[in-house]
Coordinates of C-alpha atoms in Angstrom, one line a residue:
X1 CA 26.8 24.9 -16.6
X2 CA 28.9 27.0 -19.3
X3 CA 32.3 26.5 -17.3
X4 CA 31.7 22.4 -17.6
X5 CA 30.7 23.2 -21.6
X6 CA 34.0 24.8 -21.7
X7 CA 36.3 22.3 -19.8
X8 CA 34.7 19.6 -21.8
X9 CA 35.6 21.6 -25.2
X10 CA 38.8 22.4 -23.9
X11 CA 39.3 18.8 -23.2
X12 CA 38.0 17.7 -26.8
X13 CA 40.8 20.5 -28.2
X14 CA 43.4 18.8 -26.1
X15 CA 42.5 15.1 -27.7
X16 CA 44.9 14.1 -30.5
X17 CA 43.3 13.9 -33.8
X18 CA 43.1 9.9 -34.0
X19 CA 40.6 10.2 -30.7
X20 CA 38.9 12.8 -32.4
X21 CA 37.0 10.1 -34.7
X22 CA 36.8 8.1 -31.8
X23 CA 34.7 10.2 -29.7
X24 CA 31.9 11.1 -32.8
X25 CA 31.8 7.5 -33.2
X26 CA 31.1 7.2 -29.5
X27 CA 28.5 10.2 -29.2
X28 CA 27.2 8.3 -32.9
X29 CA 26.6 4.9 -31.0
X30 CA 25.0 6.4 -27.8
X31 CA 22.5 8.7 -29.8
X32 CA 21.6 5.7 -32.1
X33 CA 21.6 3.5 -28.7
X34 CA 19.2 6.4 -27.0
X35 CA 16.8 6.3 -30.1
X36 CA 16.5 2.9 -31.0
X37 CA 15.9 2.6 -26.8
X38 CA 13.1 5.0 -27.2
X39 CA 11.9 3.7 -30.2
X40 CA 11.4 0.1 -27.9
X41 CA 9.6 1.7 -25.9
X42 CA 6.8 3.3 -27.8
X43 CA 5.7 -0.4 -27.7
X44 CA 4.7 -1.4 -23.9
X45 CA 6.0 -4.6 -22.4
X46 CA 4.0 -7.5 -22.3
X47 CA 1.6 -8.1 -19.1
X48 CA 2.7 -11.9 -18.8
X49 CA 6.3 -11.7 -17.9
X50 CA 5.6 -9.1 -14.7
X51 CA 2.2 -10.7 -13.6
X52 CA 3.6 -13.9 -11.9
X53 CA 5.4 -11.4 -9.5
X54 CA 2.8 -9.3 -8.6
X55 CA 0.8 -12.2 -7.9
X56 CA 3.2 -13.6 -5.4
X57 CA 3.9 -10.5 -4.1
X58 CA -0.2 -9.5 -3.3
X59 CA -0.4 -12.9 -1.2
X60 CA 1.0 -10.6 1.8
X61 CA -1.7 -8.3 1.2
X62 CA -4.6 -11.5 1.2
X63 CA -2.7 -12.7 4.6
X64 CA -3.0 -9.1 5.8
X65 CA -6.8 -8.5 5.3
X66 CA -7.6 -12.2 6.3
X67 CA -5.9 -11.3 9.6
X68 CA -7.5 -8.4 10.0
X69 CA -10.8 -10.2 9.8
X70 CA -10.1 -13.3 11.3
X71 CA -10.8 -13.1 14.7
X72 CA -14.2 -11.1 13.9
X73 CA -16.8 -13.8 13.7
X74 CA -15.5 -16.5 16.1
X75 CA -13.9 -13.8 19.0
X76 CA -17.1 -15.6 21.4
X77 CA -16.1 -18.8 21.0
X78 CA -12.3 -17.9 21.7
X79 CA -12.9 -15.9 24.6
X80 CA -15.1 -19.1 26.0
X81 CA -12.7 -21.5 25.5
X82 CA -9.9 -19.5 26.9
X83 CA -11.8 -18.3 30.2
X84 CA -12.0 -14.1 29.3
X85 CA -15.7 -14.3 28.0
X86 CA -17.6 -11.1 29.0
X87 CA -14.1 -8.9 29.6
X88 CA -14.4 -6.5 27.2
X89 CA -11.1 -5.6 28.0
X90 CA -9.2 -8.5 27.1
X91 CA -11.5 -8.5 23.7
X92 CA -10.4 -5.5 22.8
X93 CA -6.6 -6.4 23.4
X94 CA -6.9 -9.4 21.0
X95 CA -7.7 -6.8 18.7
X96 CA -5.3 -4.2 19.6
X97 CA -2.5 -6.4 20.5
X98 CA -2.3 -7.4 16.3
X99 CA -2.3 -3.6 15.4
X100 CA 0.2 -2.6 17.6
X101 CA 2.8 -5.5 16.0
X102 CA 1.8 -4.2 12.8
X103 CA 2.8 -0.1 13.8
X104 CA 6.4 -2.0 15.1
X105 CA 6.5 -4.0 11.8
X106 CA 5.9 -0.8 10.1
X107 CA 8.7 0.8 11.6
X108 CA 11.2 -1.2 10.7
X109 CA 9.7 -2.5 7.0
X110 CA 12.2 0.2 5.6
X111 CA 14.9 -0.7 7.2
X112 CA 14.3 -4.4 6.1
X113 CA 13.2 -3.6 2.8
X114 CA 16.8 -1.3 1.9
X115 CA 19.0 -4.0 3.7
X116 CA 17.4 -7.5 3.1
X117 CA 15.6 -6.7 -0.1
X118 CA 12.3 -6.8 -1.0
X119 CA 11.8 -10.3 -2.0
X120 CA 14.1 -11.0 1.8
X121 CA 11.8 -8.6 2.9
X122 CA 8.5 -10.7 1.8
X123 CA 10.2 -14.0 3.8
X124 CA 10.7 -11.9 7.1
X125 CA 7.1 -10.9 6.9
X126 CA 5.8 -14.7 6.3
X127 CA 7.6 -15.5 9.1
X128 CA 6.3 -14.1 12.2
X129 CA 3.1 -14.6 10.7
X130 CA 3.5 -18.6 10.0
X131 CA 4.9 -18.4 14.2
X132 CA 2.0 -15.9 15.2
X133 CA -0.5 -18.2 13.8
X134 CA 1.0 -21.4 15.0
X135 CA 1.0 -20.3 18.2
X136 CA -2.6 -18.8 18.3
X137 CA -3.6 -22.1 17.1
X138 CA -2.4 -23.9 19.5
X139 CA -2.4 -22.1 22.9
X140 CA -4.2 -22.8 26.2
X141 CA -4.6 -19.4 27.5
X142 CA -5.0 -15.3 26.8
X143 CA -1.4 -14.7 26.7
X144 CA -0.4 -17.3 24.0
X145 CA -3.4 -15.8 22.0
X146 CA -1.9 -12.5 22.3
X147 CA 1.6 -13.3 22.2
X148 CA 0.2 -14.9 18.8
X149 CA -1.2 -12.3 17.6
X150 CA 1.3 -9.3 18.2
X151 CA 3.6 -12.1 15.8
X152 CA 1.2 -11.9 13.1
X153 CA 1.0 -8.0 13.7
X154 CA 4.7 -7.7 12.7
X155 CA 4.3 -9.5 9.8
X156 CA 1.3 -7.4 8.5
X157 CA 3.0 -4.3 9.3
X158 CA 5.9 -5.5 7.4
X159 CA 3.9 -6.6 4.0
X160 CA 2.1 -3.6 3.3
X161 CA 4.8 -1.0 2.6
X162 CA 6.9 -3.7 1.0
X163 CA 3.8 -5.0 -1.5
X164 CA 3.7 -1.6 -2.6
X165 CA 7.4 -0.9 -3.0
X166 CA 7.5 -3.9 -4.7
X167 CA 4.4 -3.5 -7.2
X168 CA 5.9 -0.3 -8.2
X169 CA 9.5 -1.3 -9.0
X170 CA 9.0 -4.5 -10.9
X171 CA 5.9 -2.9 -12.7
X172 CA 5.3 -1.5 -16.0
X173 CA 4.7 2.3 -16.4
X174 CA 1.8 1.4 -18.7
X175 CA 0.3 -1.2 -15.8
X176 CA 1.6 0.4 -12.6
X177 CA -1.9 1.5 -12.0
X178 CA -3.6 -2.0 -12.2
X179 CA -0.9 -3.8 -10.6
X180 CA -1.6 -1.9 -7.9
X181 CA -5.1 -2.0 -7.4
X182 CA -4.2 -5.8 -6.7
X183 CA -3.1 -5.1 -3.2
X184 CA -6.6 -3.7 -2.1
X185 CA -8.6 -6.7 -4.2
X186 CA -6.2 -9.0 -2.2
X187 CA -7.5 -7.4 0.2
X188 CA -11.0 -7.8 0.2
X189 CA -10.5 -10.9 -0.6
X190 CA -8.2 -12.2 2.5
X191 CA -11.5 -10.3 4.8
X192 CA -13.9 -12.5 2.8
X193 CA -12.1 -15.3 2.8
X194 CA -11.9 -14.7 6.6
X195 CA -15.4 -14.3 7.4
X196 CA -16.6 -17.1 5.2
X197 CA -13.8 -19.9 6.4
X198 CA -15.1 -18.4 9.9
X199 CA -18.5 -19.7 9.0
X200 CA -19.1 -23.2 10.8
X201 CA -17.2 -21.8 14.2
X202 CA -21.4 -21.7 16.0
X203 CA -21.4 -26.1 14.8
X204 CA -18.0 -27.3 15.6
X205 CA -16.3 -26.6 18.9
X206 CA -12.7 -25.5 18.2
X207 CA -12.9 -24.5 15.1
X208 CA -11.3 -21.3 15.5
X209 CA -7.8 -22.8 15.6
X210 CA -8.5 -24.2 12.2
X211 CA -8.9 -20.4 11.2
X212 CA -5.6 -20.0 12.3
X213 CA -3.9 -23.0 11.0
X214 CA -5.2 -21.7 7.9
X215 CA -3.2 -18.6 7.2
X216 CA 0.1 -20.3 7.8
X217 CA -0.4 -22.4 4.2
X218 CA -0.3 -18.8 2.0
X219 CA 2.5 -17.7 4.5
X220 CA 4.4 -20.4 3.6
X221 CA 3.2 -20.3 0.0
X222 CA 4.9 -16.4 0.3
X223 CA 7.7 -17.3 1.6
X224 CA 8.6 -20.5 -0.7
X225 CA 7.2 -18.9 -3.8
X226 CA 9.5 -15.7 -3.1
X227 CA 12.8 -17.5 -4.2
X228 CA 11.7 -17.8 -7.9
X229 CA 10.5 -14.0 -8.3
X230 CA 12.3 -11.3 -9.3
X231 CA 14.3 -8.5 -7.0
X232 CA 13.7 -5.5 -7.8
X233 CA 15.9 -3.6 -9.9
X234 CA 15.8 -0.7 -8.6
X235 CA 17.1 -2.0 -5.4
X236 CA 20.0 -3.7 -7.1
X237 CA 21.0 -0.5 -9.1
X238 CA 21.0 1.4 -5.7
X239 CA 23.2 -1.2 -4.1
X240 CA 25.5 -0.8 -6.8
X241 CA 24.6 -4.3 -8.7
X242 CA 24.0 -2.9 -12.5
X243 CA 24.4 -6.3 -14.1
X244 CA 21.7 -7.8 -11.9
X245 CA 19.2 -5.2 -12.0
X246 CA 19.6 -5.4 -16.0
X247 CA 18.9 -9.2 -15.8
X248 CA 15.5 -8.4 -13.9
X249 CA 14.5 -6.2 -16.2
X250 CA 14.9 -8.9 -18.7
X251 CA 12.3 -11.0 -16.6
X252 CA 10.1 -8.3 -15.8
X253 CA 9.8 -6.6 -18.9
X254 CA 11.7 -8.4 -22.0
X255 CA 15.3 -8.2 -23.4
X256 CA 13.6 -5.0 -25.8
X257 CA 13.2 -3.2 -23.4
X258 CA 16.6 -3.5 -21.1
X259 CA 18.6 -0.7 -22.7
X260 CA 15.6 1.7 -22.0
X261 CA 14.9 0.9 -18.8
X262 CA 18.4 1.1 -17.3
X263 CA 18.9 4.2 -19.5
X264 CA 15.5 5.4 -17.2
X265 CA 16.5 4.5 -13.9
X266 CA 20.9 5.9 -14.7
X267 CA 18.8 9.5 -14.6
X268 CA 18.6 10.1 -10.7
X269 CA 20.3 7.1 -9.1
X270 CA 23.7 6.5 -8.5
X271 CA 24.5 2.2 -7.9
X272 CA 27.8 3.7 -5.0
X273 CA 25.0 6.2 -2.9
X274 CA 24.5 6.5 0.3
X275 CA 22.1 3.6 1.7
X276 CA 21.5 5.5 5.1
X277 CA 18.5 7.9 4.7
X278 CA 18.1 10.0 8.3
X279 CA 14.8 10.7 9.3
X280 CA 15.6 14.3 9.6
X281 CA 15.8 14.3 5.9
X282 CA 12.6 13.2 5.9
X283 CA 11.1 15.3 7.6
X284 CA 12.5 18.7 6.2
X285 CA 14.6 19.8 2.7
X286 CA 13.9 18.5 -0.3
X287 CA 12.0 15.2 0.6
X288 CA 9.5 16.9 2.8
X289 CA 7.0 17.9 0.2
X290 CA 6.7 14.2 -0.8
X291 CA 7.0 13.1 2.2
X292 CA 4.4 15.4 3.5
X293 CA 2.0 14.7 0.9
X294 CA 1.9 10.9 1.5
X295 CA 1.4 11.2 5.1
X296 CA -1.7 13.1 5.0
X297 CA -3.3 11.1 2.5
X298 CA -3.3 8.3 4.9
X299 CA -4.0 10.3 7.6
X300 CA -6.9 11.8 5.7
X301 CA -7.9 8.2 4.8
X302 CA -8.2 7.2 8.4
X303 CA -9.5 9.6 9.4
X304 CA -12.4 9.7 7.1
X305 CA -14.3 7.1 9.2
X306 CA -13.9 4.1 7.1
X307 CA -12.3 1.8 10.2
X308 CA -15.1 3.0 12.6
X309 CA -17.7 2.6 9.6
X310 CA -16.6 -1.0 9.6
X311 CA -16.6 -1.0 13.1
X312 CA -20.1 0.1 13.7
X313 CA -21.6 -1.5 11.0
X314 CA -22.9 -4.3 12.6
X315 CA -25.2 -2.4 14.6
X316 CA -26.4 -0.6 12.1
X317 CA -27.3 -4.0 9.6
X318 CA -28.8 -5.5 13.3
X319 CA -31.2 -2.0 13.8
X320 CA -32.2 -3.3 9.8
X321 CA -32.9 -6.6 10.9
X322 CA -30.4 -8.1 8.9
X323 CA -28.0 -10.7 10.0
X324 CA -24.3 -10.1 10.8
X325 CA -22.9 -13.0 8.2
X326 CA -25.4 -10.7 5.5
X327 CA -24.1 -7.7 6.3
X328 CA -20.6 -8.9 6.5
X329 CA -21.4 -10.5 3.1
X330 CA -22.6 -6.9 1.7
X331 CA -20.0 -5.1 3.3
X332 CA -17.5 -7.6 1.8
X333 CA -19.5 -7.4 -1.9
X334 CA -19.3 -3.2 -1.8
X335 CA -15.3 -3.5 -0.9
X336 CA -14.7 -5.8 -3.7
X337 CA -16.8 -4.7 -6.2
X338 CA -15.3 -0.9 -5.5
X339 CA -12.2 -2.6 -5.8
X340 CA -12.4 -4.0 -8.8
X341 CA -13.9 -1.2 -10.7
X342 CA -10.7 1.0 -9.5
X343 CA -8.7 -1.5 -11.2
X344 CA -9.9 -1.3 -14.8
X345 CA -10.0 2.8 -14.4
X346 CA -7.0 3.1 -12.5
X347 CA -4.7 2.9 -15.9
X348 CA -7.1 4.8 -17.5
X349 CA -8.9 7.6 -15.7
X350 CA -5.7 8.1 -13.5
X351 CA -4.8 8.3 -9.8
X352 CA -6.1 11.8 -9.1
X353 CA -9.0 11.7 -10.3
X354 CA -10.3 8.6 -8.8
X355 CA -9.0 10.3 -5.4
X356 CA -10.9 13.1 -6.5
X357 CA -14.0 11.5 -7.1
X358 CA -13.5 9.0 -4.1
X359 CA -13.1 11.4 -1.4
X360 CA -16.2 13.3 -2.8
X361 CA -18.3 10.1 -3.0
X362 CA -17.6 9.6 0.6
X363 CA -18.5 12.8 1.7
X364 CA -22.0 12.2 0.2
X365 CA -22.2 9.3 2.1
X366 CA -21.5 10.6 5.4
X367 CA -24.5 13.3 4.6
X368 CA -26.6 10.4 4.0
X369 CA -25.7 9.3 7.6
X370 CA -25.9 12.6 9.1
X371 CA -29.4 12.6 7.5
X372 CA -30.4 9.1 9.2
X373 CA -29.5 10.4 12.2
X374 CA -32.2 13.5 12.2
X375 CA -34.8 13.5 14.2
X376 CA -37.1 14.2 11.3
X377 CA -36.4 11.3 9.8
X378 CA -38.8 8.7 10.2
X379 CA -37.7 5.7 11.4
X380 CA -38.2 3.4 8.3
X381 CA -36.5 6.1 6.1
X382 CA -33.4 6.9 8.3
X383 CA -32.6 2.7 8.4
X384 CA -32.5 2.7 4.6
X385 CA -30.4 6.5 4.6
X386 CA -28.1 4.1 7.1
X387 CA -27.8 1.2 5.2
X388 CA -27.7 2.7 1.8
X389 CA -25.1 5.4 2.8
X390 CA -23.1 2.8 4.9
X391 CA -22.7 0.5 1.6
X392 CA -22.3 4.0 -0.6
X393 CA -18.8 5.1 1.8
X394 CA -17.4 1.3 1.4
X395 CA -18.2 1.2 -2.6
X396 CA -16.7 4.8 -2.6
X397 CA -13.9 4.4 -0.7
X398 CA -12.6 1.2 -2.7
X399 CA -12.7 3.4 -5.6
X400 CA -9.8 5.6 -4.9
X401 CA -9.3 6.5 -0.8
X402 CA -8.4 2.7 -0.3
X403 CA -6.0 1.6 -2.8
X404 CA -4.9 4.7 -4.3
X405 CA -2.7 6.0 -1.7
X406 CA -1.0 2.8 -1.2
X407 CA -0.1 2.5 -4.8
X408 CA 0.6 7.0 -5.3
X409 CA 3.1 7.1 -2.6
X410 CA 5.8 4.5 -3.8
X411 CA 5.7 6.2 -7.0
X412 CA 6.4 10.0 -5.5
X413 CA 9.0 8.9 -3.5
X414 CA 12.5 9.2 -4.6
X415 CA 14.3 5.9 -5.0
X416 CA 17.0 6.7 -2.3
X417 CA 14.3 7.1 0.4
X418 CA 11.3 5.2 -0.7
X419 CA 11.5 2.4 1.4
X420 CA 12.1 4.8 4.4
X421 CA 9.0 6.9 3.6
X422 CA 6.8 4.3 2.8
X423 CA 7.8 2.8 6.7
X424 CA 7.4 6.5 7.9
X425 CA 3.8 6.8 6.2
X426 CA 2.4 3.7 7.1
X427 CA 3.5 4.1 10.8
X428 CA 1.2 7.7 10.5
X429 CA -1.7 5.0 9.3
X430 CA -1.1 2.5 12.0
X431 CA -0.9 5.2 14.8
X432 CA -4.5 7.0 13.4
X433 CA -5.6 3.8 12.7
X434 CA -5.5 2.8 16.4
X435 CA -6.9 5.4 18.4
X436 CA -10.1 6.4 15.6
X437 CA -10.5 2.5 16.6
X438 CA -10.2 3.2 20.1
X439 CA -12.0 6.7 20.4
X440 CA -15.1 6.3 17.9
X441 CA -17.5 4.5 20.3
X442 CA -16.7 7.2 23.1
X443 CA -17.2 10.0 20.9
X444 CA -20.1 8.4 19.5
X445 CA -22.0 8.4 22.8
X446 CA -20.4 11.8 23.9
X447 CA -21.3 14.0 20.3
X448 CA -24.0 11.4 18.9
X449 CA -23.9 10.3 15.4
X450 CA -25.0 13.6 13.5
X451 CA -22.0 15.6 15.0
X452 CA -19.5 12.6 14.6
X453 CA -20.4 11.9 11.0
X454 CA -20.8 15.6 10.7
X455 CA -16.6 15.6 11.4
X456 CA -16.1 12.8 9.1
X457 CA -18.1 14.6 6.1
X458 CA -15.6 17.6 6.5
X459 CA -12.2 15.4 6.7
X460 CA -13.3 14.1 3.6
X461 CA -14.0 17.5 1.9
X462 CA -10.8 18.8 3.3
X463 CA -9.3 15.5 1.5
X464 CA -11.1 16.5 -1.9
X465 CA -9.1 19.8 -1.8
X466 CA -5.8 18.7 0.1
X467 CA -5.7 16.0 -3.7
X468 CA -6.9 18.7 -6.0
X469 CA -3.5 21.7 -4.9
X470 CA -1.2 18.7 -4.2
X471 CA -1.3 15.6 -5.9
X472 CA 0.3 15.3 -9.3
X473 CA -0.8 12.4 -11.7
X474 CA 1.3 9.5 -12.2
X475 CA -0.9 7.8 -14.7
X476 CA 1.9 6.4 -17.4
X477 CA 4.6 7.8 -16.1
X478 CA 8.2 6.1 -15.2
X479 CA 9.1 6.9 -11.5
X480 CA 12.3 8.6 -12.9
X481 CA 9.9 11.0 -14.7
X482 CA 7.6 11.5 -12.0
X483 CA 10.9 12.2 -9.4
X484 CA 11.8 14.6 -11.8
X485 CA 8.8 16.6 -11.4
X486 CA 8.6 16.9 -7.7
X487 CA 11.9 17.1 -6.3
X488 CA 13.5 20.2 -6.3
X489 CA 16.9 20.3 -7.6
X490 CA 19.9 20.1 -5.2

């Protein structure tokens, strides 16, 4: 440090006088630049210009859940008009088929996101769904339905990591949190949406295809409404495009607070960079603490039980009496409202803390199911321990477990590798996210459900103090700041 202090005085020595003037007047204009930059942003940008984005962007995340939920209701009337009715086999590969596109979409999102762009990115997604669904609309037999719906997988394996790149690049510091919260409400509201356009499948013959013909309108929505919206900036100042990257800026956030901005993101990256990241580098050196970090916290989040909680909870709500389109609609109204809650606090009580309190939430929940599941329970008291503690993990979970993580990671990742990581973490949540939905029944029925929820109290206790030693808060912070404090200098 004291040798380049010393070349640059020797330098300054060197200068003839006349430059001498020159170069106070430059160091003069910077620092006035720098403070009048800083003085800007004391004031936070305005919600409006950014909003319109994010919008856009979260319609990937509504096409996601919908698909996810889509085939739940009318799966009997599809498997009788396509001849596999009563093969549990080929039920569970309609399923299956759509999460195993969406761990190969995942795996190359990165890729996609760091070549194409992210707004590129967002087309590439829309399309295999608009194909996926076109063709599961119209086919004749089991294969078209899954070749259908491994298409669609893709696409949803692709929008996920990209929403949340994307939400955290064009976003505010000041809004990041609530921005990102969108992705989960989006959500809930693409299952809903789902389960309710699902609705008259028992009265009209056929009408699952309409359920598919559906999603492609969004899709194509996505994709059209993509060429308007902003790229990110950060993208473009990796790829070397300063002037462009200052323009978006303007759009996202307003000409005041250009200068800042780019002063922000000139901190860490470098526009002429390297664009290939190596997954070694992931996965050791500098990068491997973040990387680390967001890989457990989805792996701690599937593993918590929430997939096989929604699996299961049908027979739980029918033990209760209650019908499946009411307990879908409760399930649905717990998701959402959590959803929403984690929204206005997430700007406000920060990431961490909702984790915190999430996790903790959830691991009272599963001891309400472990208690339904005594045998000195009685009966009416362990169906209302079920229900009440089924609807408690689902509220609890869309407090912090479900949407934190997706929003937390994009903003710990280094800008160089974000897209990477992202694909890397949500592959680890795909993968989990398979076999907890392929394993639960079987262990259910080998350990019983005191044991089982037993094991899913104590992931989430382990997640409670895996956040509290490793999870910084992001609340407010500009992703240069926060890159600052977790990567370890070169």
């Amino acid at each position: 440090m004291w040798g380049r202090h010393r070349e640059a005085f020797s330098m300054y020595k060197r200068m003839p006088s006349r430059d001498h003037s020159t170069l106070v007047d430059d160091v003069e204009e910077n620092s006035a630049l720098l403070q009048n930059s800083m003085d800007v942003e004391t004031t936070n940008p305005s919600w409006l210009l950014s909003f319109p984005h994010v919008v856009v962007a979260t319609i990937s995340s509504l096409l996601f859940g919908y698909h996810l939920g889509v085939v739940n209701e009318p799966l009997e009337s599809i498997s009788m008009d396509l001849g596999f009715r009563g093969n549990t086999l080929a039920e569970g590969l309609v399923v299956s088929t759509c999460l195993g596109g969406a761990f190969i979409g995942s795996l190359f999102s990165g890729w996609i996101a760091d070549s194409a762009g992210r707004r590129r990115a967002f087309q590439l997604c829309a399309l295999p769904m608009i194909i996926g669904a076109a063709t599961s609309a119209t086919t004749r037999t089991l294969a078209g339905l899954l070749i259908g719906r491994f298409l669609v997988g893709t696409g949803m394996g692709i929008g996920p990591p990209v929403a949340s790149l994307y939400l955290a690049e064009v976003s505010p510091a000041s809004l990041r949190g609530t921005y990102g919260s969108f992705i989960q409400i989006a959500t809930c509201l693409g299952l809903m949406g789902a389960l309710f356009i699902g609705i008259p499948f028992r009265e009209i013959a056929g009408w699952w295809r309409i359920c598919f013909w559906v999603s492609t309108v969004p899709a194509g929505i996505l994709a059209f409404a993509m060429i308007f919206c902003a790229e990110s900036p950060h993208w473009l100042y990796k790829k070397g495009r300063s002037a462009e990257a200052e323009a978006e800026f303007e759009r996202l956030l307003g000409g005041s607070h250009v200068k800042y901005a780019m002063l922000e993101l000139s901190k860490l990256d470098r526009g002429d960079e390297a664009d290939t990241v190596k997954l070694s580098e992931l996965l050791r050196g500098r990068h491997f603490r973040v990387v680390y970090i967001g890989s457990t916290l989805f792996a701690l989040q599937q593993l918590s039980g929430i997939n096989a909680v929604f699996y299961f909870s049908s027979s739980v709500f029918e033990s209760a009496r209650v019908p499946s389109d009411v307990a879908n609609a409760l399930i649905g109204v717990a998701n959402l409202t959590g959803s929403i809650v984690a929204m206005l606090l997430m700007d406000k009580l920060g990431r961490k803390l909702l984790l915190l309190w999430s996790f903790f939430g959830m691991t009272m929940s599963m001891v309400l199911q472990v208690a339904a599941a005594n045998s000195y329970v009685s009966g009416s008291g362990s169906l209302y321990l079920s229900v009440g503690g089924m609807l408690m993990f689902v509220l609890t979970f869309a407090l912090g477990a479900g949407p934190v993580p997706g929003l937390l990671l994009p903003e710990i990742f280094p800008n160089r590798i974000r897209a990477k990581a992202m694909a890397f973490c949500m592959s680890v949540h795909w993968v989990i996210n398979f076999f907890v939905g392929l394993l639960f029944l079987r262990l259910l029925e080998q350990l019983g459900p005191q044991l089982l929820y037993s094991i899913f109290a104590s992931v989430c206790m382990m997640a409670v103090i895996f956040v509290k030693k490793n999870v910084m808060e992001t609340k407010g912070k500009s992703l240069q700041e926060i890159e600052i404090a977790l990567l370890p200098p070169e």
